[in-house]
Amino acid sequence: MGPWLLRLAAGFVLVLILLTLGVGGGSPDGHRIVSSAAEQAQLDTEGRFRALAEQVRAATGSDSALSARLAPLAADLDVQADAVALPRRPGGGTGSTSAVPPTTAAATPGSAADLLPALRESALRSLRDAVTADPGPSRVLAAAGANQWRHAALLGEALDVEPGLPPPDAVVTAGETPAGPAEGQADACAGAPLGPEADRVALQSARSAEDQAAYGYEVAAGLLDDPAPALSRARLHAHLADAATARLAELCVSAPTAPPAYTIDAAFRADPAAALRVVEQDQAELYAGLLSTVGSGGRAWIVSSFNAAAQRSLADGTPLGALPGLSTDAP
């Protein structure tokens, strides 16, 4: 065998080894090793986000008037797909090999009006999937759903049509079964608290945060020229605090005692409007953090509470990142 044949054979063997081990960033068709139903769900979500991004880009090309509105959405979907993607595992692990679903099928040019239903359904599905996903992916799914929700609302506004979104705090709570005793069974709380401790701690944190937010809005109402919006938001947060108290009661736990007042610093008094935006952003980040701690019984309420907080924060002027509520745009 001549030298050139030896080099050709060696090169062929090297290519086979690289393809087998997945060296150089994995196989060109995006294969991942999937070893559980949860990982397959992540893979499917990544494919959905990438397909929707291509659909957005196609709509951008066919509707130049909305290109500035749609381009950030496509970029956010790319970040969300990367955040939820399974890592490539070259040469290791067990299980079947799956590929990220192709995105080219979604790239058929269409109008922004055609895009809106797909965006709305992706937002709702992401939030609902966050209820049953593992803690890490749950935070990403909820944040991605909140981002897509806001984009759908803004797109509907740009198109002057109703986006068809339900109330932001009611996306996943329908049909949820309380974890505690049924109504009328007061004696069920004679013993130890019910439910996982992490759920009780999460509800206590939410109760305290909502109570503090309500107080902040009450203070701001006395500092703003138009107190009505602040007073309305104070009542909302008081209602949310009461809801957390009711859920604590279902777990046979008393709500933490609220202090008579909270410290209001000079910066709050100098610019109460800006301070209130921070309050709402803090609420969204709080609920996003609780998604990593609560069990399946309390997750639906936390996801809905997170989405509602995120939408308030974004509507109040917090910049729309790809993953709202996460301190950085990463899981």
Short mmCIF file of the C-alpha atoms (twelve columns), coordinates in Angstrom:
data_MODEL
# 
_entry.id   MODEL 
# 
loop_
_atom_site.group_PDB 
_atom_site.id 
_atom_site.type_symbol 
_atom_site.label_atom_id 
_atom_site.label_alt_id 
_atom_site.label_comp_id 
_atom_site.label_asym_id 
_atom_site.label_seq_id 
_atom_site.Cartn_x 
_atom_site.Cartn_y 
_atom_site.Cartn_z 
_atom_site.pdbx_PDB_model_num 
ATOM 1   C CA . MET A 1   0.000   0.000  0.000  1 
ATOM 2   C CA . GLY A 2   1.429   3.370  -1.031 1 
ATOM 3   C CA . PRO A 3   2.031   6.257  1.424  1 
ATOM 4   C CA . TRP A 4   -0.943  8.217  0.154  1 
ATOM 5   C CA . LEU A 5   -3.247  5.233  0.758  1 
ATOM 6   C CA . LEU A 6   -1.915  4.875  4.298  1 
ATOM 7   C CA . ARG A 7   -2.585  8.567  4.981  1 
ATOM 8   C CA . LEU A 8   -6.088  8.252  3.541  1 
ATOM 9   C CA . ALA A 9   -6.855  5.194  5.679  1 
ATOM 10  C CA . ALA A 10  -5.518  6.880  8.808  1 
ATOM 11  C CA . GLY A 11  -7.584  9.967  8.133  1 
ATOM 12  C CA . PHE A 12  -10.708 7.862  7.667  1 
ATOM 13  C CA . VAL A 13  -10.129 6.076  10.975 1 
ATOM 14  C CA . LEU A 14  -9.601  9.432  12.740 1 
ATOM 15  C CA . VAL A 15  -12.880 10.784 11.384 1 
ATOM 16  C CA . LEU A 16  -14.692 7.679  12.633 1 
ATOM 17  C CA . ILE A 17  -13.177 8.105  16.104 1 
ATOM 18  C CA . LEU A 18  -14.143 11.786 16.283 1 
ATOM 19  C CA . LEU A 19  -17.706 11.087 15.198 1 
ATOM 20  C CA . THR A 20  -18.010 8.245  17.723 1 
ATOM 21  C CA . LEU A 21  -16.700 10.284 20.659 1 
ATOM 22  C CA . GLY A 22  -18.475 13.505 19.718 1 
ATOM 23  C CA . VAL A 23  -15.226 15.513 19.810 1 
ATOM 24  C CA . GLY A 24  -15.332 19.083 18.531 1 
ATOM 25  C CA . GLY A 25  -18.682 20.215 19.893 1 
ATOM 26  C CA . GLY A 26  -20.785 17.135 19.211 1 
ATOM 27  C CA . SER A 27  -22.331 15.733 16.112 1 
ATOM 28  C CA . PRO A 28  -23.482 18.174 13.423 1 
ATOM 29  C CA . ASP A 29  -27.135 17.204 13.779 1 
ATOM 30  C CA . GLY A 30  -27.274 18.214 17.439 1 
ATOM 31  C CA . HIS A 31  -27.539 14.759 19.039 1 
ATOM 32  C CA . ARG A 32  -27.687 14.481 22.812 1 
ATOM 33  C CA . ILE A 33  -27.702 11.414 25.043 1 
ATOM 34  C CA . VAL A 34  -31.102 11.237 26.743 1 
ATOM 35  C CA . SER A 35  -31.454 9.006  29.798 1 
ATOM 36  C CA . SER A 36  -34.823 10.048 31.279 1 
ATOM 37  C CA . ALA A 37  -38.235 11.430 30.425 1 
ATOM 38  C CA . ALA A 38  -37.260 14.709 32.105 1 
ATOM 39  C CA . GLU A 39  -34.243 15.081 29.808 1 
ATOM 40  C CA . GLN A 40  -36.364 14.277 26.764 1 
ATOM 41  C CA . ALA A 41  -38.743 17.027 27.866 1 
ATOM 42  C CA . GLN A 42  -35.807 19.462 28.037 1 
ATOM 43  C CA . LEU A 43  -34.714 18.395 24.576 1 
ATOM 44  C CA . ASP A 44  -38.211 18.934 23.202 1 
ATOM 45  C CA . THR A 45  -38.376 22.371 24.836 1 
ATOM 46  C CA . GLU A 46  -35.066 23.386 23.306 1 
ATOM 47  C CA . GLY A 47  -36.379 22.361 19.895 1 
ATOM 48  C CA . ARG A 48  -39.596 24.314 20.462 1 
ATOM 49  C CA . PHE A 49  -37.720 27.472 21.426 1 
ATOM 50  C CA . ARG A 50  -35.382 27.219 18.433 1 
ATOM 51  C CA . ALA A 51  -38.279 26.572 16.043 1 
ATOM 52  C CA . LEU A 52  -40.151 29.570 17.439 1 
ATOM 53  C CA . ALA A 53  -37.037 31.732 17.030 1 
ATOM 54  C CA . GLU A 54  -36.892 30.772 13.360 1 
ATOM 55  C CA . GLN A 55  -40.592 31.545 13.003 1 
ATOM 56  C CA . VAL A 56  -39.981 34.975 14.535 1 
ATOM 57  C CA . ARG A 57  -37.140 35.663 12.114 1 
ATOM 58  C CA . ALA A 58  -39.329 34.622 9.195  1 
ATOM 59  C CA . ALA A 59  -42.079 36.984 10.376 1 
ATOM 60  C CA . THR A 60  -39.489 39.740 10.769 1 
ATOM 61  C CA . GLY A 61  -38.540 39.353 7.143  1 
ATOM 62  C CA . SER A 62  -42.131 39.511 5.972  1 
ATOM 63  C CA . ASP A 63  -43.208 42.400 8.214  1 
ATOM 64  C CA . SER A 64  -40.502 45.069 8.213  1 
ATOM 65  C CA . ALA A 65  -42.678 47.483 10.200 1 
ATOM 66  C CA . LEU A 66  -42.407 45.183 13.234 1 
ATOM 67  C CA . SER A 67  -38.782 44.134 12.781 1 
ATOM 68  C CA . ALA A 68  -37.603 46.244 15.729 1 
ATOM 69  C CA . ARG A 69  -40.272 44.626 17.929 1 
ATOM 70  C CA . LEU A 70  -39.517 41.059 16.814 1 
ATOM 71  C CA . ALA A 71  -35.715 41.036 16.650 1 
ATOM 72  C CA . PRO A 72  -35.275 41.124 20.473 1 
ATOM 73  C CA . LEU A 73  -37.773 38.259 20.789 1 
ATOM 74  C CA . ALA A 74  -35.741 36.062 18.454 1 
ATOM 75  C CA . ALA A 75  -32.571 36.838 20.409 1 
ATOM 76  C CA . ASP A 76  -34.311 36.042 23.717 1 
ATOM 77  C CA . LEU A 77  -35.561 32.719 22.370 1 
ATOM 78  C CA . ASP A 78  -31.989 31.798 21.392 1 
ATOM 79  C CA . VAL A 79  -30.827 32.489 24.956 1 
ATOM 80  C CA . GLN A 80  -33.711 30.464 26.380 1 
ATOM 81  C CA . ALA A 81  -32.954 27.517 24.089 1 
ATOM 82  C CA . ASP A 82  -29.311 27.556 25.169 1 
ATOM 83  C CA . ALA A 83  -30.323 27.769 28.844 1 
ATOM 84  C CA . VAL A 84  -32.631 24.761 28.718 1 
ATOM 85  C CA . ALA A 85  -30.423 22.644 26.420 1 
ATOM 86  C CA . LEU A 86  -28.943 19.386 27.628 1 
ATOM 87  C CA . PRO A 87  -25.144 19.322 27.692 1 
ATOM 88  C CA . ARG A 88  -23.427 17.176 25.117 1 
ATOM 89  C CA . ARG A 89  -21.823 14.162 26.755 1 
ATOM 90  C CA . PRO A 90  -19.104 12.935 24.371 1 
ATOM 91  C CA . GLY A 91  -18.463 9.223  24.732 1 
ATOM 92  C CA . GLY A 92  -20.186 8.929  28.113 1 
ATOM 93  C CA . GLY A 93  -23.470 8.219  29.792 1 
ATOM 94  C CA . THR A 94  -26.143 5.715  29.017 1 
ATOM 95  C CA . GLY A 95  -29.490 5.889  27.384 1 
ATOM 96  C CA . SER A 96  -30.777 6.570  23.914 1 
ATOM 97  C CA . THR A 97  -29.505 9.235  21.583 1 
ATOM 98  C CA . SER A 98  -31.940 11.911 20.435 1 
ATOM 99  C CA . ALA A 99  -31.555 14.908 18.205 1 
ATOM 100 C CA . VAL A 100 -32.856 18.413 18.710 1 
ATOM 101 C CA . PRO A 101 -35.973 18.672 16.516 1 
ATOM 102 C CA . PRO A 102 -35.186 20.506 13.267 1 
ATOM 103 C CA . THR A 103 -36.094 24.177 13.187 1 
ATOM 104 C CA . THR A 104 -36.350 24.695 9.443  1 
ATOM 105 C CA . ALA A 105 -39.991 23.606 9.316  1 
ATOM 106 C CA . ALA A 106 -41.010 26.629 11.381 1 
ATOM 107 C CA . ALA A 107 -39.225 29.105 9.163  1 
ATOM 108 C CA . THR A 108 -42.027 29.444 6.604  1 
ATOM 109 C CA . PRO A 109 -42.604 33.188 6.166  1 
ATOM 110 C CA . GLY A 110 -45.709 34.391 7.935  1 
ATOM 111 C CA . SER A 111 -47.120 37.557 9.408  1 
ATOM 112 C CA . ALA A 112 -46.694 38.772 12.964 1 
ATOM 113 C CA . ALA A 113 -50.402 38.045 13.491 1 
ATOM 114 C CA . ASP A 114 -49.719 34.399 12.610 1 
ATOM 115 C CA . LEU A 115 -46.876 34.381 15.130 1 
ATOM 116 C CA . LEU A 116 -48.910 35.642 18.094 1 
ATOM 117 C CA . PRO A 117 -50.844 32.398 18.818 1 
ATOM 118 C CA . ALA A 118 -47.654 30.321 18.714 1 
ATOM 119 C CA . LEU A 119 -45.913 32.744 21.066 1 
ATOM 120 C CA . ARG A 120 -48.853 32.747 23.466 1 
ATOM 121 C CA . GLU A 121 -49.048 28.946 23.551 1 
ATOM 122 C CA . SER A 122 -45.296 28.652 24.082 1 
ATOM 123 C CA . ALA A 123 -45.494 31.043 27.047 1 
ATOM 124 C CA . LEU A 124 -48.338 29.089 28.639 1 
ATOM 125 C CA . ARG A 125 -46.724 25.716 28.021 1 
ATOM 126 C CA . SER A 126 -43.396 26.868 29.447 1 
ATOM 127 C CA . LEU A 127 -45.042 28.085 32.647 1 
ATOM 128 C CA . ARG A 128 -47.092 24.913 33.018 1 
ATOM 129 C CA . ASP A 129 -44.078 22.696 32.364 1 
ATOM 130 C CA . ALA A 130 -42.220 24.572 35.101 1 
ATOM 131 C CA . VAL A 131 -44.613 23.033 37.636 1 
ATOM 132 C CA . THR A 132 -43.413 19.470 37.020 1 
ATOM 133 C CA . ALA A 133 -39.815 19.993 35.858 1 
ATOM 134 C CA . ASP A 134 -36.750 19.447 38.025 1 
ATOM 135 C CA . PRO A 135 -35.802 22.513 40.132 1 
ATOM 136 C CA . GLY A 136 -33.058 23.869 37.827 1 
ATOM 137 C CA . PRO A 137 -34.992 23.566 34.558 1 
ATOM 138 C CA . SER A 138 -38.128 24.749 36.376 1 
ATOM 139 C CA . ARG A 139 -36.583 28.177 37.012 1 
ATOM 140 C CA . VAL A 140 -35.512 28.483 33.375 1 
ATOM 141 C CA . LEU A 141 -38.905 27.379 32.055 1 
ATOM 142 C CA . ALA A 142 -40.776 29.800 34.306 1 
ATOM 143 C CA . ALA A 143 -38.477 32.687 33.395 1 
ATOM 144 C CA . ALA A 144 -38.703 31.877 29.677 1 
ATOM 145 C CA . GLY A 145 -42.486 31.666 29.951 1 
ATOM 146 C CA . ALA A 146 -42.643 35.062 31.657 1 
ATOM 147 C CA . ASN A 147 -40.457 36.570 28.933 1 
ATOM 148 C CA . GLN A 148 -42.577 35.092 26.144 1 
ATOM 149 C CA . TRP A 149 -45.724 36.230 27.952 1 
ATOM 150 C CA . ARG A 150 -44.481 39.816 27.993 1 
ATOM 151 C CA . HIS A 151 -43.437 39.639 24.346 1 
ATOM 152 C CA . ALA A 152 -46.914 38.321 23.451 1 
ATOM 153 C CA . ALA A 153 -48.546 41.204 25.331 1 
ATOM 154 C CA . LEU A 154 -46.315 43.740 23.568 1 
ATOM 155 C CA . LEU A 155 -46.901 42.142 20.168 1 
ATOM 156 C CA . GLY A 156 -50.660 42.222 20.704 1 
ATOM 157 C CA . GLU A 157 -50.356 45.888 21.610 1 
ATOM 158 C CA . ALA A 158 -48.328 46.595 18.467 1 
ATOM 159 C CA . LEU A 159 -50.898 44.756 16.333 1 
ATOM 160 C CA . ASP A 160 -53.806 46.394 18.212 1 
ATOM 161 C CA . VAL A 161 -55.330 42.987 19.007 1 
ATOM 162 C CA . GLU A 162 -56.002 41.118 22.226 1 
ATOM 163 C CA . PRO A 163 -53.149 38.623 22.798 1 
ATOM 164 C CA . GLY A 164 -55.561 36.107 24.353 1 
ATOM 165 C CA . LEU A 165 -53.581 35.679 27.568 1 
ATOM 166 C CA . PRO A 166 -55.299 34.628 30.806 1 
ATOM 167 C CA . PRO A 167 -54.669 36.586 34.018 1 
ATOM 168 C CA . PRO A 168 -50.950 36.218 34.809 1 
ATOM 169 C CA . ASP A 169 -51.603 34.690 38.233 1 
ATOM 170 C CA . ALA A 170 -53.993 32.038 36.922 1 
ATOM 171 C CA . VAL A 171 -51.937 30.190 34.340 1 
ATOM 172 C CA . VAL A 172 -51.329 26.966 36.256 1 
ATOM 173 C CA . THR A 173 -53.389 27.029 39.447 1 
ATOM 174 C CA . ALA A 174 -56.612 25.633 37.987 1 
ATOM 175 C CA . GLY A 175 -57.352 22.226 39.442 1 
ATOM 176 C CA . GLU A 176 -54.561 22.388 42.002 1 
ATOM 177 C CA . THR A 177 -55.296 20.287 45.085 1 
ATOM 178 C CA . PRO A 178 -54.503 21.909 48.450 1 
ATOM 179 C CA . ALA A 179 -51.875 20.053 50.431 1 
ATOM 180 C CA . GLY A 180 -53.543 20.600 53.809 1 
ATOM 181 C CA . PRO A 181 -56.765 19.642 55.564 1 
ATOM 182 C CA . ALA A 182 -60.112 20.121 53.906 1 
ATOM 183 C CA . GLU A 183 -62.422 22.920 54.990 1 
ATOM 184 C CA . GLY A 184 -64.232 22.102 58.214 1 
ATOM 185 C CA . GLN A 185 -61.516 19.785 59.513 1 
ATOM 186 C CA . ALA A 186 -60.034 22.116 62.099 1 
ATOM 187 C CA . ASP A 187 -59.026 19.221 64.354 1 
ATOM 188 C CA . ALA A 188 -56.652 18.023 61.619 1 
ATOM 189 C CA . CYS A 189 -54.207 20.698 62.780 1 
ATOM 190 C CA . ALA A 190 -53.957 19.306 66.313 1 
ATOM 191 C CA . GLY A 191 -50.654 17.615 65.521 1 
ATOM 192 C CA . ALA A 192 -47.489 18.536 63.655 1 
ATOM 193 C CA . PRO A 193 -47.449 20.856 60.632 1 
ATOM 194 C CA . LEU A 194 -48.282 19.235 57.301 1 
ATOM 195 C CA . GLY A 195 -46.317 19.129 54.079 1 
ATOM 196 C CA . PRO A 196 -42.593 19.457 53.401 1 
ATOM 197 C CA . GLU A 197 -40.705 21.959 55.539 1 
ATOM 198 C CA . ALA A 198 -39.367 23.638 52.382 1 
ATOM 199 C CA . ASP A 199 -42.937 24.437 51.303 1 
ATOM 200 C CA . ARG A 200 -43.737 25.964 54.673 1 
ATOM 201 C CA . VAL A 201 -40.566 28.073 54.624 1 
ATOM 202 C CA . ALA A 202 -41.325 29.243 51.072 1 
ATOM 203 C CA . LEU A 203 -44.833 30.329 52.013 1 
ATOM 204 C CA . GLN A 204 -43.558 32.150 55.091 1 
ATOM 205 C CA . SER A 205 -41.017 33.988 52.904 1 
ATOM 206 C CA . ALA A 206 -43.725 34.920 50.423 1 
ATOM 207 C CA . ARG A 207 -46.042 36.075 53.215 1 
ATOM 208 C CA . SER A 208 -43.372 38.359 54.700 1 
ATOM 209 C CA . ALA A 209 -42.336 39.760 51.321 1 
ATOM 210 C CA . GLU A 210 -45.913 40.548 50.279 1 
ATOM 211 C CA . ASP A 211 -46.623 42.214 53.626 1 
ATOM 212 C CA . GLN A 212 -43.502 44.353 53.279 1 
ATOM 213 C CA . ALA A 213 -44.424 45.294 49.693 1 
ATOM 214 C CA . ALA A 214 -47.899 46.366 50.807 1 
ATOM 215 C CA . TYR A 215 -46.361 48.614 53.468 1 
ATOM 216 C CA . GLY A 216 -43.967 50.146 50.932 1 
ATOM 217 C CA . TYR A 217 -46.823 51.080 48.629 1 
ATOM 218 C CA . GLU A 218 -48.762 52.594 51.513 1 
ATOM 219 C CA . VAL A 219 -45.783 54.810 52.365 1 
ATOM 220 C CA . ALA A 220 -45.297 55.726 48.699 1 
ATOM 221 C CA . ALA A 221 -48.947 56.757 48.416 1 
ATOM 222 C CA . GLY A 222 -48.265 59.578 50.834 1 
ATOM 223 C CA . LEU A 223 -45.272 60.764 48.784 1 
ATOM 224 C CA . LEU A 224 -46.656 60.607 45.245 1 
ATOM 225 C CA . ASP A 225 -48.772 63.274 43.567 1 
ATOM 226 C CA . ASP A 226 -51.352 60.646 42.583 1 
ATOM 227 C CA . PRO A 227 -51.710 58.170 45.468 1 
ATOM 228 C CA . ALA A 228 -54.469 56.045 43.898 1 
ATOM 229 C CA . PRO A 229 -52.262 53.620 41.893 1 
ATOM 230 C CA . ALA A 230 -49.993 53.037 44.886 1 
ATOM 231 C CA . LEU A 231 -52.942 52.384 47.180 1 
ATOM 232 C CA . SER A 232 -54.399 49.952 44.655 1 
ATOM 233 C CA . ARG A 233 -51.094 48.077 44.475 1 
ATOM 234 C CA . ALA A 234 -50.884 48.089 48.295 1 
ATOM 235 C CA . ARG A 235 -54.267 46.357 48.438 1 
ATOM 236 C CA . LEU A 236 -53.089 43.812 45.866 1 
ATOM 237 C CA . HIS A 237 -50.010 42.903 47.890 1 
ATOM 238 C CA . ALA A 238 -52.085 42.730 51.071 1 
ATOM 239 C CA . HIS A 239 -54.392 40.298 49.271 1 
ATOM 240 C CA . LEU A 240 -51.386 38.207 48.181 1 
ATOM 241 C CA . ALA A 241 -50.121 38.171 51.750 1 
ATOM 242 C CA . ASP A 242 -53.529 36.905 52.878 1 
ATOM 243 C CA . ALA A 243 -53.401 34.191 50.197 1 
ATOM 244 C CA . ALA A 244 -50.041 32.996 51.512 1 
ATOM 245 C CA . THR A 245 -51.468 33.025 55.044 1 
ATOM 246 C CA . ALA A 246 -54.381 30.853 53.904 1 
ATOM 247 C CA . ARG A 247 -51.995 28.367 52.328 1 
ATOM 248 C CA . LEU A 248 -49.951 28.269 55.503 1 
ATOM 249 C CA . ALA A 249 -53.144 27.498 57.408 1 
ATOM 250 C CA . GLU A 250 -53.735 24.549 55.065 1 
ATOM 251 C CA . LEU A 251 -50.356 23.249 56.245 1 
ATOM 252 C CA . CYS A 252 -51.267 23.884 59.893 1 
ATOM 253 C CA . VAL A 253 -48.755 26.711 60.207 1 
ATOM 254 C CA . SER A 254 -49.383 30.206 61.535 1 
ATOM 255 C CA . ALA A 255 -48.223 33.147 59.449 1 
ATOM 256 C CA . PRO A 256 -45.182 35.027 60.754 1 
ATOM 257 C CA . THR A 257 -46.078 38.055 62.817 1 
ATOM 258 C CA . ALA A 258 -45.632 41.215 60.769 1 
ATOM 259 C CA . PRO A 259 -43.775 44.092 62.446 1 
ATOM 260 C CA . PRO A 260 -45.715 47.322 62.996 1 
ATOM 261 C CA . ALA A 261 -43.534 49.059 60.401 1 
ATOM 262 C CA . TYR A 262 -40.565 48.514 58.098 1 
ATOM 263 C CA . THR A 263 -37.520 50.702 57.625 1 
ATOM 264 C CA . ILE A 264 -37.904 53.137 54.726 1 
ATOM 265 C CA . ASP A 265 -34.563 54.597 53.688 1 
ATOM 266 C CA . ALA A 266 -33.798 58.048 52.284 1 
ATOM 267 C CA . ALA A 267 -33.501 56.752 48.723 1 
ATOM 268 C CA . PHE A 268 -37.066 55.435 48.876 1 
ATOM 269 C CA . ARG A 269 -38.388 58.798 49.991 1 
ATOM 270 C CA . ALA A 270 -36.314 60.666 47.401 1 
ATOM 271 C CA . ASP A 271 -37.647 58.636 44.461 1 
ATOM 272 C CA . PRO A 272 -40.548 56.413 45.527 1 
ATOM 273 C CA . ALA A 273 -41.485 55.502 41.943 1 
ATOM 274 C CA . ALA A 274 -38.022 54.064 41.284 1 
ATOM 275 C CA . ALA A 275 -38.030 52.343 44.667 1 
ATOM 276 C CA . LEU A 276 -41.342 50.651 43.893 1 
ATOM 277 C CA . ARG A 277 -39.931 49.277 40.640 1 
ATOM 278 C CA . VAL A 278 -37.194 47.668 42.726 1 
ATOM 279 C CA . VAL A 279 -39.844 46.266 45.083 1 
ATOM 280 C CA . GLU A 280 -41.606 44.510 42.198 1 
ATOM 281 C CA . GLN A 281 -38.332 43.262 40.723 1 
ATOM 282 C CA . ASP A 282 -37.383 41.856 44.133 1 
ATOM 283 C CA . GLN A 283 -40.736 40.069 44.309 1 
ATOM 284 C CA . ALA A 284 -40.127 38.378 40.956 1 
ATOM 285 C CA . GLU A 285 -36.638 37.296 42.004 1 
ATOM 286 C CA . LEU A 286 -37.975 35.979 45.315 1 
ATOM 287 C CA . TYR A 287 -40.543 33.715 43.651 1 
ATOM 288 C CA . ALA A 288 -38.000 32.569 41.047 1 
ATOM 289 C CA . GLY A 289 -35.693 31.535 43.865 1 
ATOM 290 C CA . LEU A 290 -38.484 29.660 45.665 1 
ATOM 291 C CA . LEU A 291 -38.990 27.474 42.582 1 
ATOM 292 C CA . SER A 292 -35.750 25.703 43.498 1 
ATOM 293 C CA . THR A 293 -36.961 24.816 46.984 1 
ATOM 294 C CA . VAL A 294 -40.673 23.982 46.934 1 
ATOM 295 C CA . GLY A 295 -42.025 20.515 46.306 1 
ATOM 296 C CA . SER A 296 -44.496 19.519 43.634 1 
ATOM 297 C CA . GLY A 297 -47.491 20.276 45.881 1 
ATOM 298 C CA . GLY A 298 -46.698 23.981 46.143 1 
ATOM 299 C CA . ARG A 299 -44.993 24.578 42.808 1 
ATOM 300 C CA . ALA A 300 -48.079 25.624 40.829 1 
ATOM 301 C CA . TRP A 301 -48.876 28.506 43.162 1 
ATOM 302 C CA . ILE A 302 -45.255 29.666 43.166 1 
ATOM 303 C CA . VAL A 303 -45.073 29.571 39.347 1 
ATOM 304 C CA . SER A 304 -48.263 31.616 39.004 1 
ATOM 305 C CA . SER A 305 -47.114 34.037 41.695 1 
ATOM 306 C CA . PHE A 306 -43.760 34.395 39.932 1 
ATOM 307 C CA . ASN A 307 -45.347 35.126 36.564 1 
ATOM 308 C CA . ALA A 308 -47.679 37.708 38.069 1 
ATOM 309 C CA . ALA A 309 -44.778 39.394 39.870 1 
ATOM 310 C CA . ALA A 310 -42.629 39.325 36.731 1 
ATOM 311 C CA . GLN A 311 -45.383 40.902 34.623 1 
ATOM 312 C CA . ARG A 312 -45.912 43.666 37.189 1 
ATOM 313 C CA . SER A 313 -42.185 44.312 37.301 1 
ATOM 314 C CA . LEU A 314 -41.827 44.429 33.515 1 
ATOM 315 C CA . ALA A 315 -44.919 46.600 33.078 1 
ATOM 316 C CA . ASP A 316 -43.499 49.009 35.651 1 
ATOM 317 C CA . GLY A 317 -40.335 49.525 33.615 1 
ATOM 318 C CA . THR A 318 -37.848 46.781 34.511 1 
ATOM 319 C CA . PRO A 319 -35.902 45.981 31.318 1 
ATOM 320 C CA . LEU A 320 -37.103 42.803 29.596 1 
ATOM 321 C CA . GLY A 321 -34.306 40.233 29.792 1 
ATOM 322 C CA . ALA A 322 -34.400 36.782 28.255 1 
ATOM 323 C CA . LEU A 323 -34.930 35.201 31.687 1 
ATOM 324 C CA . PRO A 324 -36.793 37.625 33.967 1 
ATOM 325 C CA . GLY A 325 -36.457 37.051 37.683 1 
ATOM 326 C CA . LEU A 326 -33.065 35.389 37.429 1 
ATOM 327 C CA . SER A 327 -30.240 37.610 38.642 1 
ATOM 328 C CA . THR A 328 -28.371 36.922 35.408 1 
ATOM 329 C CA . ASP A 329 -29.729 35.493 32.159 1 
ATOM 330 C CA . ALA A 330 -28.580 32.011 33.073 1 
ATOM 331 C CA . PRO A 331 -30.098 29.103 35.004 1 
# 
